[in-house]
Amino acid sequence: MISLSTRIPLIAHVQGRHGRVAIVDSHGAFAYDDLLDASARVATALLTGRDDLREERVAFLIVPGFAWVAVQWGIWRAGGVAVPLPLGSAKPELEYLIDDAQASALVFDAQAASLLTPIGTARGIRTLSYEQIFAHPSAGLPDIGPEITNDRRAMILYTSGTTNRPKGVVTTHANIAAQITSLVEAWEWSTDDRIVLCLPLHHVHGIINVVSCALWSGATCEMLPRFDANVVWDCIAGGGVTLFMSVPTVYVKLIVAWDAASPERRAELSQACRGLRLMVSGSSALPVGTLERWKEISGHTLLERYGMTEIGMALSNPLRGERTPGSVGTPLPGVEVQLVGENGAQVVPGTPGEIEVRGPSVFAEYWGQPDATRAAFRDGWFRTGDTAVVENGVYRILGRTSIDILKTGGHKVSALEIEEALREHPAVAECAVVGVPDPEWGERVAAAVVLNDGDALDLESFRAWAKELLAAHKVPSRLLVLDALPRNAMGKVTKPALVALFQNSCGGSADV
Ligand code: AMP
């Protein structure tokens, strides 16, 4: 007989790291031994004398920090499936996730207690406060039989579908280990690394790429409760940080904060960046302008990678060697990638196709949705729904097949490609392109822009300018000037919301 913990690859991996600091948060520094102790308490509280939760789902709402990880690991050590809930959700959103996951218990911190207690009580679900659990000693965790394998379900992450309600993406312990080890190898994580987390923890980026890779490697993860550009800069300026990973909008906000700083502070921040060995961007397309500006400020060419909740990371620019702006590089270790046409056959290099991914990092199923799971795979390959093209041996993402590949007047065009061109306009600070249904054109190319302070833009002059850079059918025939683009918690533009904005507005349209 063997303890469940030693069968969970991530937890088995950290045994024997006595005295090493695993996590730093606003409460202090916590060693790997503290994490093992606290997660054992959580597991004991969840088990209440049973030997194994047998994949019961435990949903939790906790501010990023040591407690968040202790609860995730405690659920795993008790044999449960961890369901991290998004901070900042409204009550009906949380109710949907808790009901869909059929959670048997809810764990929360003091901040979330008043939101989750009534939800649990109304459903007869156990509610546990982290503070209370932590005050209790741990019992020895039970041994379990060899039938427990890495194929056990470990986590459900909800992905926001573009039209439907969020689907629960189930990963096993083996999937998670594969997602972690691929990145640890490619980006050469080591015990000497220290990373700052400023991403939300209901998403693969923060959970796997930052926190889990750090802990797997014996590194230290400095966890911020939320993103604040000045606080992130303070962490970097404080020294010792070796890695930073985030989304394009975070880099944009860090650039704005750097621009607003005094010349002395700017010099200090830029100098501090030189101490890092790697800075990564992903989860949405990195504008080339942002990459270039960040390089001027930090000296780093951001490493852009591509991944998604269902597959972890799949494509990455190299750690060593040339990084191609606007591209996401080549397949990561252990990940197979192919591009296919509508008939499912591989396309020739240079022709756009849908990205399909195969390998041990690919998720197990959509929770409770066997039909959706079946539909997501073709001959064992996961169909990502993203279109890409291979040019000079590296992949370039053209966008979500369903939303970013527009069909206008018989042409297929990439919204991401048009956005990249429109950002060149001197008045444009941010830009997002969508296809708006149109009886004549199928879809019209529609651009929403946020302008630089004090600038103005009208459709006619914008079109005249854009025609110098883009073929006529790619030039937007609709324009909306907004104060801000609609974005989700990961900073991604919520394009369906943008389409709705265009459909509800009549201004800014050109007859073409
Ligand atoms: P999520 O499951 O929330 O991580 O979203 C995954 C989606 O984000 C992918 O299917 C892509 O559409 C998009 N994505 C991730 N990384 C990139 C990237 N580097 N460039 C463009 N799109 C990306």
PDB file of N, CA and C in Angstrom, residues 311 398 490:
ATOM      1  N   ILE A 311      -5.176  21.678 -23.960  1.00  0.00           N
ATOM      2  CA  ILE A 311      -3.935  21.008 -24.389  1.00  0.00           C
ATOM      3  C   ILE A 311      -2.700  21.479 -23.627  1.00  0.00           C
ATOM      4  N   LEU A 398      -3.437  32.471 -37.079  1.00  0.00           N
ATOM      5  CA  LEU A 398      -4.309  33.397 -37.807  1.00  0.00           C
ATOM      6  C   LEU A 398      -5.595  33.661 -37.031  1.00  0.00           C
ATOM      7  N   MET A 490      -8.599  37.348 -18.572  1.00  0.00           N
ATOM      8  CA  MET A 490      -7.249  37.085 -19.075  1.00  0.00           C
ATOM      9  C   MET A 490      -6.797  38.190 -20.020  1.00  0.00           C
TER      10      MET A 490
END
